[in-house]
Short mmCIF file of C-alpha atoms in Angstrom, two decimals:
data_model
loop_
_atom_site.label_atom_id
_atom_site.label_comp_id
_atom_site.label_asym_id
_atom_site.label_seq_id
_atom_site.Cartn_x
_atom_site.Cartn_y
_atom_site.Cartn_z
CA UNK A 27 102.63 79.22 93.36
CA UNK A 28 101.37 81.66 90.47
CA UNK A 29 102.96 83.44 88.84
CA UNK A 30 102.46 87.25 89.49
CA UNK A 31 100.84 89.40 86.18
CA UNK A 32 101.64 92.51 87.53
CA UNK A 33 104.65 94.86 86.68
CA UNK A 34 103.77 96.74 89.95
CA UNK A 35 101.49 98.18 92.73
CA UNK A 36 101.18 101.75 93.83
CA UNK A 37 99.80 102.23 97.31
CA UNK A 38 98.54 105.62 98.60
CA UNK A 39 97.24 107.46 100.97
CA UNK A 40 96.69 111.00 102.89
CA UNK A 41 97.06 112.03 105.99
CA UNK A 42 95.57 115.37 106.82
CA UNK A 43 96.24 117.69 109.96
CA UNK A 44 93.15 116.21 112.10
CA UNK A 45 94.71 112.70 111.72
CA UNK A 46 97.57 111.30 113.67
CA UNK A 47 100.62 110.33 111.08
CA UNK A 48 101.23 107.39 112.69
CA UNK A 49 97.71 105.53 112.99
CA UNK A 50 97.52 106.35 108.69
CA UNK A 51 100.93 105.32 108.04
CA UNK A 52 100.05 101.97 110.29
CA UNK A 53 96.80 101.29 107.62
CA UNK A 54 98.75 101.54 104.71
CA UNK A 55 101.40 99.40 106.38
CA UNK A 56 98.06 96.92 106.28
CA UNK A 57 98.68 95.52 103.12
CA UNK A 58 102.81 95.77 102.78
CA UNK A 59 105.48 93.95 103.74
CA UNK A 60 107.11 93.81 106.89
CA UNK A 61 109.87 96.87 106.97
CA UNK A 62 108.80 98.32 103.49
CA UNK A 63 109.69 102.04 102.55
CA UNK A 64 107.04 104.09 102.54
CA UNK A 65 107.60 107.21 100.69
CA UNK A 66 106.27 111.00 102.31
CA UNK A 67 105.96 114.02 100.65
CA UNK A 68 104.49 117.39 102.11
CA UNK A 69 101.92 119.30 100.36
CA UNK A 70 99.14 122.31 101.49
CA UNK A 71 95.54 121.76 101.52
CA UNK A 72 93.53 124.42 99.49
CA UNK A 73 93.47 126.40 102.79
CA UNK A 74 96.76 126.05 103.59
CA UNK A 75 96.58 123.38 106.14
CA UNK A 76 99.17 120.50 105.91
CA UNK A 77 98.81 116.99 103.59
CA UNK A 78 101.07 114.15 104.52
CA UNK A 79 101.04 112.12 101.14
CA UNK A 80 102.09 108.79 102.00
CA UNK A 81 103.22 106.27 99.05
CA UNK A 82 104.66 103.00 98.71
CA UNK A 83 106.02 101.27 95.05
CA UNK A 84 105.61 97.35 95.53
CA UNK A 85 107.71 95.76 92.11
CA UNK A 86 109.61 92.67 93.56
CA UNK A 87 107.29 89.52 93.24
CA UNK A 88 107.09 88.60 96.27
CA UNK A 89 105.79 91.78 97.80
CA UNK A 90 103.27 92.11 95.03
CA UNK A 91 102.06 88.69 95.82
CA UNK A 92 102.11 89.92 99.64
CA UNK A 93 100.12 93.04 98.98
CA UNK A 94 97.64 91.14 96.73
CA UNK A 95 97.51 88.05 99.26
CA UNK A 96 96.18 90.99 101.64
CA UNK A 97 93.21 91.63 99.17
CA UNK A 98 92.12 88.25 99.19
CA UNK A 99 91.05 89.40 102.80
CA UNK A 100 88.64 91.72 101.13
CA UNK A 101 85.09 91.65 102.50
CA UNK A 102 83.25 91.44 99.28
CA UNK A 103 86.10 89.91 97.01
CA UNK A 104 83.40 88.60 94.45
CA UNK A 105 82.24 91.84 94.14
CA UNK A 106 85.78 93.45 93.41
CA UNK A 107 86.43 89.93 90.80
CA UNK A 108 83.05 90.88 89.07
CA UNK A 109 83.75 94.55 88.77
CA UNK A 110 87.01 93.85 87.27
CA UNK A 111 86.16 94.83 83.87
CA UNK A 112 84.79 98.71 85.16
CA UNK A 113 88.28 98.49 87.58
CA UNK A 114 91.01 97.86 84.64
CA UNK A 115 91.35 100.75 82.25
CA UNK A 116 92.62 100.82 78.74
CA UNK A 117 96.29 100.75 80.02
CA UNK A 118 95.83 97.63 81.70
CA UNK A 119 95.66 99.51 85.08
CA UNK A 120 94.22 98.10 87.76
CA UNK A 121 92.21 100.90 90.33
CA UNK A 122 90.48 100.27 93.93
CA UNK A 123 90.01 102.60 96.67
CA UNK A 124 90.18 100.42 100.01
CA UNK A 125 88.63 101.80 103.41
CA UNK A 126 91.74 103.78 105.42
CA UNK A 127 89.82 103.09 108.86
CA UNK A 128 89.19 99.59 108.09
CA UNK A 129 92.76 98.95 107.13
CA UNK A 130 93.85 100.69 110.49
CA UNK A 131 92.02 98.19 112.44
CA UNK A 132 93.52 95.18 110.37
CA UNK A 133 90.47 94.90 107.88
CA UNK A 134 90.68 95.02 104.50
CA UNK A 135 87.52 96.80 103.03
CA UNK A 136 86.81 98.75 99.42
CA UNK A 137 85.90 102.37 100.87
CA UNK A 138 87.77 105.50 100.84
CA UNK A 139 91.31 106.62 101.84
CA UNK A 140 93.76 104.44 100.32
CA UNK A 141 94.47 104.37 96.70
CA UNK A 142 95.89 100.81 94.84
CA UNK A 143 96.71 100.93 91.35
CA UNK A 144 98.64 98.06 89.80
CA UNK A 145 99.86 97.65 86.22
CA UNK A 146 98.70 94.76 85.19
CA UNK A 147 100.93 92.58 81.90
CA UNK A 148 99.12 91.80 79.47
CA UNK A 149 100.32 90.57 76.11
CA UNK A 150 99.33 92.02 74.15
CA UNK A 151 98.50 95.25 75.76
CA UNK A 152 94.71 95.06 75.97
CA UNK A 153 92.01 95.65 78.64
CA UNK A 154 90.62 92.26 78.04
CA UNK A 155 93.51 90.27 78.43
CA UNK A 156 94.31 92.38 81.46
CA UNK A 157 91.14 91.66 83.28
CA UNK A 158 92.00 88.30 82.44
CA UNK A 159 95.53 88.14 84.03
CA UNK A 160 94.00 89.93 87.12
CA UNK A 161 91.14 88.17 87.54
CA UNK A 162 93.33 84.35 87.21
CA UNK A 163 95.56 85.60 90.00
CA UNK A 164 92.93 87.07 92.45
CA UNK A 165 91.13 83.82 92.08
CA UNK A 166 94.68 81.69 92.55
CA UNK A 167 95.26 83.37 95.23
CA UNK A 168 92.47 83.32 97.05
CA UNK A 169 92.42 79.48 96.31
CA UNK A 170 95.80 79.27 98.44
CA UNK A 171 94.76 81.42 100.84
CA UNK A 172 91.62 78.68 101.55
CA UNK A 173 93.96 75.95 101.61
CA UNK A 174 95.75 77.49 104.26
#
């Protein structure tokens, strides 16, 4: 089992007054753990219509290893590995977008709606060590998830 390079991941996600609360909460629940908090907090739209933001803060090692064994699902995962380097920024933060209806219907897709960012360790602090860490435990991953 690898060893998990990441301090944390941030999961997010909208939910505006056309969509039902429940079916966006269920596609963010996509890629966490079983019974994990997800966060809500209330905001207005530029026209006064109501935003659900919907949040979740993944730090134990086991849940990160959960949410990024979900990702390992990703149609395209080479693509995402060799993007990496445009994906981490200068703070060793890791950024995708993944598809909100996809996730909804149990697929895990890059697209629009949900937000991942993930602080990635790197020692010392550099983007290119930080690719490296994230790329290692995508790829370790992915190798268990095959075996299975």
């Amino acid at each position: 089992m690898p060893k998990i390079p990441l301090h944390y991941v941030d999961l997010r996600t909208f939910c505006y007054a056309t969509e039902d609360e429940k079916r966006v909460e269920a596609a963010l629940r996509t890629f966490l753990p079983e019974e994990f908090e997800v966060e809500r907090a209330e905001t207005e739209g530029h026209y006064g219509d109501r935003i659900l933001v919907l949040s979740a803060r993944v730090e134990n090692a086991d849940d990160v290893r959960h949410v990024l064994g979900r990702l390992t699902d990703l149609e395209g995962f080479d693509r995402l590995l060799a993007e990496l380097d445009q994906r981490v920024t200068d703070n060793c933060e890791l950024f995708l977008r993944l598809d909100k209806q996809a996730a909804f219907n149990g697929a895990v897709r890059l697209g629009d709606g949900i937000t991942v960012r993930a602080k990635v360790e790197a020692y010392p602090a550099k983007k290119e060590r930080a690719v490296e860490n994230a790329e290692a435990v995508l790829e370790e991953l992915r190798d268990e998830a095959a075996e299975d």
